[in-house]
Coordinates of C-alpha atoms in Angstrom, one line a residue:
G723 CA 95.2 108.6 89.0
S724 CA 93.7 110.1 92.2
E725 CA 96.2 108.3 94.4
L726 CA 99.1 109.5 92.1
C727 CA 97.9 113.0 92.8
R728 CA 97.9 112.4 96.5
Q729 CA 101.4 111.1 96.4
I730 CA 102.7 113.8 94.1
M731 CA 101.3 116.4 96.5
K732 CA 103.6 115.1 99.2
L733 CA 106.6 116.0 97.0
N734 CA 105.5 119.7 97.0
P735 CA 105.3 120.4 93.3
E736 CA 104.9 124.0 92.1
R737 CA 101.8 123.1 90.2
L738 CA 99.6 120.1 89.7
L739 CA 97.3 119.8 86.7
L740 CA 94.4 117.5 87.2
V741 CA 93.1 116.4 83.8
E742 CA 89.9 114.4 84.1
I743 CA 87.0 113.4 81.7
S744 CA 84.5 113.1 84.5
E745 CA 83.4 116.4 86.0
F746 CA 82.3 114.8 89.2
A747 CA 85.5 112.8 89.6
L748 CA 87.5 116.0 89.0
Y749 CA 85.4 117.9 91.6
K750 CA 85.9 115.2 94.1
I751 CA 89.7 114.9 93.8
N752 CA 90.2 118.7 93.5
S753 CA 88.1 119.3 96.7
E754 CA 90.1 116.7 98.6
L755 CA 93.5 118.0 97.4
E756 CA 92.6 121.7 98.2
V757 CA 92.4 120.7 101.8
L758 CA 95.7 118.9 101.8
K759 CA 97.8 121.2 99.7
G760 CA 100.4 123.6 101.0
K761 CA 100.3 127.4 100.4
N762 CA 102.8 127.1 97.6
I763 CA 101.1 124.4 95.5
E764 CA 98.8 125.5 92.7
L765 CA 96.0 123.1 91.7
I766 CA 94.6 123.4 88.2
P767 CA 91.4 121.3 87.6
L768 CA 90.9 120.7 83.9
I769 CA 88.0 118.9 82.2
G770 CA 89.3 117.0 79.1
S771 CA 89.6 113.8 77.3
I772 CA 92.8 112.4 75.8
Q773 CA 90.8 111.7 72.7
D774 CA 90.5 115.5 72.2
S775 CA 94.0 116.3 70.8
K776 CA 93.2 120.0 70.5
R777 CA 92.3 120.2 74.2
M778 CA 95.4 118.3 75.2
E779 CA 97.5 120.5 73.0
E780 CA 96.1 123.6 74.7
I781 CA 96.8 122.3 78.1
I782 CA 100.4 121.2 77.3
T783 CA 101.3 124.4 75.4
I784 CA 99.8 126.8 78.0
W785 CA 100.9 125.1 81.2
K786 CA 104.1 123.4 80.0
P787 CA 104.2 120.4 82.4
E788 CA 107.5 118.8 83.3
T789 CA 106.0 115.4 83.7
I790 CA 102.8 113.7 82.4
Y791 CA 101.5 110.7 84.2
H792 CA 99.1 109.0 81.8
A793 CA 96.5 106.9 83.6
A794 CA 93.5 107.6 81.4
A795 CA 92.4 104.2 80.2
Y796 CA 89.3 102.1 79.7
K797 CA 90.3 99.2 81.8
H798 CA 87.5 96.8 82.5
V799 CA 88.0 93.7 80.4
P800 CA 84.3 92.7 79.6
I801 CA 83.3 96.3 78.9
V802 CA 86.2 97.0 76.5
E803 CA 85.6 93.6 74.9
S804 CA 82.1 94.7 74.0
N805 CA 83.1 98.3 73.0
L806 CA 86.1 97.5 70.8
I807 CA 86.4 100.8 68.9
E808 CA 86.0 103.0 71.9
G809 CA 88.7 101.0 73.7
L810 CA 91.0 101.5 70.6
K811 CA 90.2 105.2 70.3
N812 CA 91.0 105.9 74.0
N813 CA 93.7 103.4 74.9
V814 CA 95.7 103.5 71.7
I815 CA 94.9 106.6 69.5
G816 CA 94.5 108.8 72.6
T817 CA 97.9 107.6 74.1
F818 CA 99.7 108.0 70.8
E819 CA 98.5 111.5 70.1
L820 CA 99.1 112.6 73.7
A821 CA 102.7 111.2 73.5
K822 CA 103.4 113.0 70.2
L823 CA 102.2 116.3 71.8
A824 CA 104.6 115.6 74.8
L825 CA 107.4 115.1 72.3
D826 CA 106.6 118.2 70.3
N827 CA 106.5 120.3 73.4
N828 CA 109.6 118.9 75.0
V829 CA 107.9 117.5 78.1
S830 CA 110.7 116.0 80.2
N831 CA 109.0 112.8 81.3
F832 CA 106.0 110.8 80.0
V833 CA 105.0 108.0 82.3
F834 CA 102.4 105.5 81.0
I835 CA 100.5 103.3 83.4
S836 CA 100.2 99.9 81.8
T837 CA 98.9 96.5 83.0
D838 CA 99.9 92.8 83.3
K839 CA 97.0 92.2 80.9
A840 CA 99.2 93.7 78.1
V841 CA 101.4 90.6 78.3
R842 CA 100.3 87.9 75.8
P843 CA 96.8 89.4 75.9
T844 CA 93.7 87.3 75.4
N845 CA 91.3 90.3 75.4
I846 CA 90.9 93.6 73.6
M847 CA 91.7 95.7 76.7
G848 CA 95.1 94.0 77.1
A849 CA 95.8 94.2 73.3
T850 CA 95.1 98.0 73.3
K851 CA 97.4 98.5 76.3
R852 CA 100.2 96.5 74.6
L853 CA 99.7 98.5 71.4
A854 CA 99.9 101.7 73.4
E855 CA 103.1 100.4 74.9
L856 CA 104.4 99.8 71.4
T857 CA 103.6 103.3 70.3
L858 CA 105.7 104.7 73.2
Q859 CA 108.6 102.4 72.6
A860 CA 108.5 103.4 68.9
L861 CA 108.4 107.1 69.7
D862 CA 111.3 106.8 72.2
N863 CA 113.4 104.8 69.7
S864 CA 112.8 107.5 67.0
N865 CA 113.4 110.2 69.6
L866 CA 117.0 108.9 70.1
E867 CA 117.8 110.0 66.6
K868 CA 116.8 113.6 67.3
S869 CA 119.2 115.6 69.4
N870 CA 116.8 118.5 69.8
T871 CA 114.2 116.6 71.8
K872 CA 114.4 115.5 75.4
T873 CA 111.2 113.6 76.3
K874 CA 111.8 110.4 78.2
F875 CA 109.0 107.8 77.7
S876 CA 108.6 105.1 80.3
I877 CA 106.0 102.4 80.9
V878 CA 105.1 101.0 84.3
R879 CA 103.4 97.6 84.2
F880 CA 101.7 96.1 87.2
G881 CA 98.7 94.0 88.2
N882 CA 95.5 94.7 90.2
V883 CA 95.4 97.6 92.7
M884 CA 93.4 96.9 95.8
D885 CA 90.4 99.1 96.3
S886 CA 90.8 100.9 93.0
S887 CA 87.6 101.7 91.1
G888 CA 86.0 98.5 89.7
S889 CA 88.4 96.1 91.5
V890 CA 87.3 92.8 93.0
I891 CA 87.7 93.8 96.7
P892 CA 85.1 96.5 96.8
K893 CA 82.8 94.3 94.7
F894 CA 83.1 91.4 97.1
R895 CA 82.7 93.8 100.1
D896 CA 79.5 95.1 98.6
Q897 CA 78.2 91.6 97.9
I898 CA 78.9 90.5 101.4
K899 CA 77.2 93.6 102.8
K900 CA 74.1 92.7 100.8
G901 CA 74.1 89.1 102.2
G902 CA 75.7 87.5 99.1
P903 CA 76.2 85.6 97.0
I904 CA 79.7 86.5 96.0
T905 CA 80.1 85.9 92.3
L906 CA 83.4 84.5 91.0
T907 CA 84.2 83.6 87.4
H908 CA 86.4 80.5 88.2
K909 CA 87.5 78.7 91.3
E910 CA 91.2 78.5 90.2
I911 CA 91.6 82.1 88.9
T912 CA 94.6 84.0 90.4
R913 CA 95.7 87.7 90.2
Y914 CA 98.5 89.9 91.4
F915 CA 97.6 92.5 93.9
M916 CA 99.3 95.6 95.3
T917 CA 98.0 98.4 97.6
I918 CA 97.0 101.6 95.8
T919 CA 99.5 103.7 97.8
E920 CA 102.4 101.4 97.1
A921 CA 101.6 101.1 93.4
S922 CA 101.4 104.9 93.1
Q923 CA 104.7 105.5 95.0
L924 CA 106.5 102.9 92.8
V925 CA 105.1 104.5 89.6
I926 CA 106.6 107.9 90.7
Q927 CA 109.9 106.3 91.6
A928 CA 110.1 104.3 88.4
G929 CA 109.4 107.4 86.4
A930 CA 112.2 109.2 88.1
M931 CA 114.6 106.3 87.1
A932 CA 113.6 106.5 83.4
K933 CA 116.3 106.6 80.8
G934 CA 113.8 106.5 77.9
G935 CA 111.9 103.6 76.4
D936 CA 111.9 101.8 79.7
V937 CA 109.4 99.1 80.4
F938 CA 109.3 98.9 84.2
V939 CA 107.7 95.9 86.0
L940 CA 106.7 96.2 89.6
D941 CA 107.4 93.2 91.9
M942 CA 103.8 92.2 92.8
G943 CA 104.9 89.3 95.0
E944 CA 103.0 86.0 94.6
P945 CA 99.6 85.9 92.8
I946 CA 96.6 85.4 95.0
K947 CA 93.8 82.9 94.4
I948 CA 90.6 84.9 94.2
Y949 CA 88.5 82.1 95.7
D950 CA 90.8 82.2 98.8
L951 CA 90.4 86.0 98.9
A952 CA 86.6 85.7 98.9
L953 CA 86.8 83.1 101.8
R954 CA 89.0 85.4 103.8
M955 CA 86.7 88.4 103.2
I956 CA 83.7 86.4 104.4
E957 CA 85.7 85.3 107.5
F958 CA 87.0 88.8 108.3
S959 CA 83.4 90.0 108.1
G960 CA 82.5 87.6 111.0
L961 CA 80.5 85.4 108.7
S962 CA 80.7 81.9 107.4
L963 CA 80.6 80.2 104.0
K964 CA 77.3 78.7 102.9
N965 CA 77.7 75.5 100.8
I966 CA 76.6 71.9 100.6
H967 CA 78.7 71.1 103.7
N968 CA 77.3 74.1 105.7
S969 CA 73.7 74.8 104.7
K970 CA 73.4 77.2 107.7
G971 CA 76.3 79.4 106.5
D972 CA 75.9 83.1 105.7
I973 CA 77.4 83.8 102.3
E974 CA 77.5 81.6 99.2
I975 CA 80.1 81.8 96.5
N976 CA 78.7 81.3 93.0
I977 CA 81.0 80.3 90.1
T978 CA 79.7 82.0 87.0
G979 CA 82.3 80.9 84.4
L980 CA 85.2 82.9 82.7
R981 CA 84.1 86.0 80.9
P982 CA 85.1 86.7 77.3
G983 CA 88.8 87.4 77.1
E984 CA 89.5 86.6 80.8
K985 CA 92.6 84.6 81.8
L986 CA 93.0 82.2 84.7
Y987 CA 96.3 83.9 85.5
E988 CA 98.2 87.0 84.5
E989 CA 101.9 87.5 83.6
L990 CA 104.1 90.6 83.9
L991 CA 106.8 89.9 81.4
L992 CA 106.9 89.1 77.7
S993 CA 110.6 88.2 77.9
N994 CA 112.2 86.3 80.8
N995 CA 115.0 88.7 81.4
P996 CA 114.0 91.3 84.1
I997 CA 116.9 93.6 85.0
K998 CA 117.3 94.8 88.5
T999 CA 117.2 98.5 89.3
K1000 CA 118.4 100.4 92.4
H1001 CA 114.9 99.8 93.8
P1002 CA 114.3 96.2 95.0
K1003 CA 110.6 96.3 93.8
I1004 CA 111.2 97.8 90.4
F1005 CA 112.6 95.8 87.4
R1006 CA 113.3 96.7 83.8
S1007 CA 112.0 94.4 81.1
Q1008 CA 113.5 94.3 77.6
E1009 CA 110.6 94.1 75.3
P1010 CA 110.3 93.9 71.4
F1011 CA 109.0 97.0 69.6
I1012 CA 108.1 98.2 66.1
E1013 CA 109.8 101.0 64.1
L1014 CA 107.8 104.2 64.3
S1015 CA 107.3 104.6 60.5
K1016 CA 105.8 101.1 60.3
L1017 CA 103.7 101.7 63.4
E1018 CA 102.3 105.0 62.2
E1019 CA 101.1 103.3 59.0
E1020 CA 99.3 100.8 61.1
I1021 CA 97.8 103.5 63.4
N1022 CA 96.6 105.6 60.4
Y1023 CA 95.0 102.5 58.9
L1024 CA 93.2 101.8 62.2
K1025 CA 91.9 105.3 62.1
V1026 CA 90.3 104.7 58.7
L1027 CA 88.8 101.4 59.9
I1028 CA 87.4 103.2 63.0
L1029 CA 85.6 105.7 60.7
E1030 CA 84.2 102.8 58.7
N1031 CA 83.2 100.9 61.9
N1032 CA 85.0 97.9 60.3
L1033 CA 85.2 95.7 63.4
E1034 CA 86.3 92.5 61.7
E1035 CA 89.2 94.2 60.0
I1036 CA 90.2 96.0 63.2
Y1037 CA 90.2 92.7 65.0
D1038 CA 92.4 91.1 62.3
K1039 CA 94.7 94.1 62.3
F1040 CA 95.2 93.8 66.1
K1041 CA 96.3 90.2 65.7
K1042 CA 98.9 91.2 63.2
I1043 CA 100.3 94.2 65.0
V1044 CA 100.2 92.7 68.5
V1045 CA 101.8 89.4 67.6
E1046 CA 101.3 88.0 71.2
Y1047 CA 97.6 88.7 71.1
S1048 CA 95.6 85.5 71.1
P1049 CA 91.9 86.2 71.5
S1050 CA 89.9 83.7 73.5
N1051 CA 86.7 84.4 71.7
K1052 CA 85.2 85.9 68.5
I1053 CA 84.0 89.6 68.3
I1054 CA 81.3 90.3 70.9
D1055 CA 81.1 94.1 70.4
H1056 CA 77.5 95.2 70.8
T1057 CA 77.4 97.2 67.6
F1058 CA 78.9 94.3 65.7
K1059 CA 76.2 91.9 67.1
K1060 CA 73.5 94.4 66.2
N1061 CA 74.7 94.9 62.7
N1062 CA 74.9 91.1 62.1
N1063 CA 71.6 90.1 63.5

C-alpha cells in the first residue's frame, strides 16, 4: 500500500486519499509523501478500517475517488489460520462491502490486490482471498446487466514482494544480524518474488488496462528456493554457513517444519489459459466465478455464523464455496481450541 502511494505520486494525481487502520503507519507514510509531493497534489490522511462500512461510505461519498486500490488484508498465513473469523471479516466481508460502496457511488476503477495463495488454497488466508476475488467477479458480472453503473473491478494476483512487511528477506536479515540461526520451515520450499517497486508499478498498469472482471496475473519469473536464498544472504553478509561439514561457520539454518496451511510451492493460475496483454509482464487469467445472488446468500450466512462464533460451520462453508480449497490441517483457531479444551 505504501509503495503504491509512492508510485501514484509520480503520476501527479489531483488528490490522494491515504486510508489506513494504523495511526502510526498513516503518520509515517503521510510524513514521507508530504516531502515528496508537488504543490498541486493534495494528501488526505484518513484513519479507518474496511470493516467499518459507515466510515468507508463517508470517505467515498465525500471525496468521490476515481480509483480505489484495495490492499487492506490480513496476509500472514499462520496468524490468519489461528484467527479465522477476523480473517473472514476483514479479507472477505470488508472487501465485499467496500466493493458494493464503490459500485453504488460509481467509482470508475476498483483494483484488488490478491495473492498466489488464492490459487488452490491450503490455508484460511488463501481461501479468504479467493473468496474475495469471487465477490468482485460476481459484482462485475452483475454490473454488466446495469447500464447506469460504470465501476470496473479488477484483480491483480502475484506472489511475494521483497522487503514488504513480514516478508522472509527482512526476517532473514534480522536473524543474520543477531548471529542466527536462520529459521526455515522446509528445505525444498519455493516462492515467487518480485521487487516492491516493480509489483506496485505493474498493479497500476494492470488497473489501467481493466475492462471489468479481469483477473490479472503478474509474470513473477521462476520461483526461488528459499533455502538457496538463505545461503546467498549469509554469503552476501560476508559470513559462512555453520553445519556438520563446517562447525566453525557463522550462521546455522534450522529447519522447523511446515506451518499449518503452508505449501511447499505456490501457483498463480487456477486455469491453464493465461492471455497475453499489451504489457509483457501482465497476463489475464479466465477464472470460474459464482452468480451474485448465490454468493450474497453465502456471504449473509457467513455473517450469521460469525455472530455465533461457529467456527466449524464456517470452516465447512469455506470448503463448499471455494471449491479449490483443500485445508492441510484441522481448525487451529485460538478461540476454537480454548472453547474445546
